[in-house]
Coordinates of C-alpha atoms in Angstrom, one line a residue:
M1 CA 2.4 -3.9 6.5
D2 CA 3.8 -7.2 7.7
S3 CA 2.8 -8.8 11.0
T4 CA 6.5 -9.6 11.8
L5 CA 7.1 -6.1 13.1
P6 CA 6.0 -4.8 16.5
A7 CA 2.6 -3.1 16.4
V8 CA 4.1 0.4 17.1
A9 CA 6.5 0.0 14.1
E10 CA 3.7 -1.2 11.8
E11 CA 1.5 1.7 12.9
L12 CA 4.2 4.3 12.2
L13 CA 4.8 2.8 8.7
K14 CA 1.0 3.0 8.1
E15 CA 1.0 6.7 9.2
I16 CA 3.9 7.4 6.8
K17 CA 2.1 5.7 3.9
K18 CA -1.2 7.6 4.6
A19 CA 0.7 10.9 4.8
F20 CA 2.4 10.3 1.5
Q21 CA -0.8 9.2 -0.2
D22 CA -2.7 12.2 1.1
T23 CA -0.3 15.1 0.8
S24 CA 3.1 13.9 -0.3
H25 CA 4.7 15.9 2.5
G26 CA 8.2 15.3 3.8
I27 CA 9.4 12.5 6.1
D28 CA 10.8 15.2 8.5
T29 CA 7.6 15.1 10.6
F30 CA 8.2 11.4 11.3
S31 CA 12.0 11.5 11.8
F32 CA 11.9 11.6 15.6
R33 CA 9.6 8.6 15.8
L34 CA 11.6 6.7 13.2
K35 CA 14.8 7.2 15.2
F36 CA 13.1 6.3 18.5
I37 CA 11.6 3.0 17.1
F38 CA 14.3 1.9 14.7
G39 CA 17.4 3.5 16.3
P40 CA 20.6 4.0 14.4
S41 CA 19.3 2.3 11.2
A42 CA 16.7 5.1 10.6
V43 CA 18.9 7.8 9.1
P44 CA 20.9 5.4 6.9
A45 CA 17.6 3.8 5.7
L46 CA 16.2 7.3 4.8
D47 CA 19.4 8.0 2.9
L48 CA 18.9 4.8 0.9
V49 CA 15.4 5.8 0.1
D50 CA 16.5 9.3 -1.0
Q51 CA 19.1 7.7 -3.3
H52 CA 16.4 5.5 -4.9
S53 CA 18.3 2.4 -3.9
V54 CA 15.3 0.1 -3.4
T55 CA 14.0 -2.0 -6.3
R56 CA 11.0 -4.3 -6.1
V57 CA 11.7 -7.3 -8.3
V58 CA 8.6 -9.1 -9.4
S59 CA 8.2 -12.2 -11.5
P60 CA 5.1 -13.1 -13.7
S61 CA 3.9 -15.5 -11.0
G62 CA 3.8 -12.5 -8.5
R63 CA 6.7 -13.6 -6.4
T64 CA 8.4 -10.5 -5.1
A65 CA 11.8 -9.8 -3.6
Y66 CA 13.5 -6.5 -3.0
Q67 CA 17.0 -5.5 -3.9
V68 CA 18.7 -2.7 -2.1
L69 CA 21.9 -1.1 -3.2
G70 CA 23.8 -0.6 0.0
S71 CA 26.0 2.4 0.8
S72 CA 29.0 0.2 0.1
G73 CA 27.9 -0.5 -3.4
K74 CA 26.9 -4.1 -2.6
L75 CA 23.4 -5.3 -3.6
Y76 CA 21.4 -7.0 -0.9
T77 CA 18.2 -9.0 -1.3
C78 CA 15.4 -8.4 1.2
Y79 CA 12.2 -10.3 1.8
S80 CA 9.5 -8.1 3.4
S81 CA 7.1 -11.1 3.6
C82 CA 9.4 -12.8 6.2
H83 CA 11.3 -9.7 7.5
F84 CA 14.8 -10.8 6.3
C85 CA 17.8 -9.2 4.6
T86 CA 21.0 -10.9 3.3
C87 CA 23.4 -8.3 4.7
P88 CA 25.8 -9.2 7.5
A89 CA 24.3 -6.5 9.8
F90 CA 20.9 -8.3 9.8
G91 CA 22.5 -11.6 10.7
F92 CA 24.6 -10.1 13.5
S93 CA 22.6 -7.2 15.0
V94 CA 19.1 -8.5 14.4
L95 CA 19.3 -12.3 14.6
Q96 CA 22.3 -13.0 16.8
K97 CA 22.4 -10.1 19.2
S98 CA 18.8 -8.8 19.0
E99 CA 20.1 -5.3 19.2
S100 CA 17.9 -3.9 16.4
L101 CA 14.5 -4.6 15.0
L102 CA 16.0 -4.7 11.5
C103 CA 18.8 -3.5 9.4
K104 CA 18.9 -0.3 7.3
H105 CA 18.2 -2.2 4.1
I106 CA 14.9 -3.8 5.2
L107 CA 13.8 -0.6 6.8
A108 CA 14.6 1.2 3.5
V109 CA 12.3 -1.4 1.8
Y110 CA 9.5 -0.7 4.3
L111 CA 9.9 3.1 4.0
S112 CA 10.1 2.9 0.2
R113 CA 6.9 1.0 0.1
A114 CA 5.2 3.4 2.5
M115 CA 6.4 6.4 0.5
G116 CA 5.7 5.0 -2.9
A117 CA 9.4 5.3 -3.7
C118 CA 10.3 1.8 -4.9
Q119 CA 11.7 1.3 -8.4
D120 CA 10.0 -1.7 -10.1
L121 CA 11.7 -4.4 -12.1
T122 CA 9.8 -7.2 -13.8
V123 CA 11.9 -10.3 -14.4
S124 CA 11.2 -13.8 -15.6
E125 CA 10.9 -16.7 -13.2
E126 CA 14.3 -17.9 -14.2
Q127 CA 15.9 -14.5 -13.6
L128 CA 14.3 -14.3 -10.1
T129 CA 15.5 -17.8 -9.3
S130 CA 19.0 -16.7 -10.4
I131 CA 18.8 -13.6 -8.1
L132 CA 17.8 -15.8 -5.2
L133 CA 20.4 -18.5 -5.9
A134 CA 23.2 -15.9 -6.3
E135 CA 22.5 -14.9 -2.7
E136 CA 22.8 -18.5 -1.5
E137 CA 26.1 -18.9 -3.4
D138 CA 27.5 -15.7 -1.8
E139 CA 26.7 -17.1 1.7
G140 CA 28.0 -20.6 1.1

């Protein structure tokens, strides 16, 4: 996983990944630890994973971003490489207030990756650039 998360969070995500690779058993065995480490974003993130809301967007050069269809129907772009999401909750709860490690969208990305549940979408370099620029326009 990424080195931007605390070691305990990274270790839990590694355990989930190993468990799903070995036996494909349910996430229930990890739910208490997920809630303990990630707080109130754990259950909504699991809901997003169950709804197959996470898409890994990859360009021919290998650049990768993730798009998560939020519960409100809005599409958010997440970057696991730098631990960032474009949703307002990430900006407020994670960056400004430091109340959470991450938002439900970026947690859903990490969980989807660990569980092998990401949808994949290959796009051209231009399409990926448009996705990234659309987020900037929404913010500005």
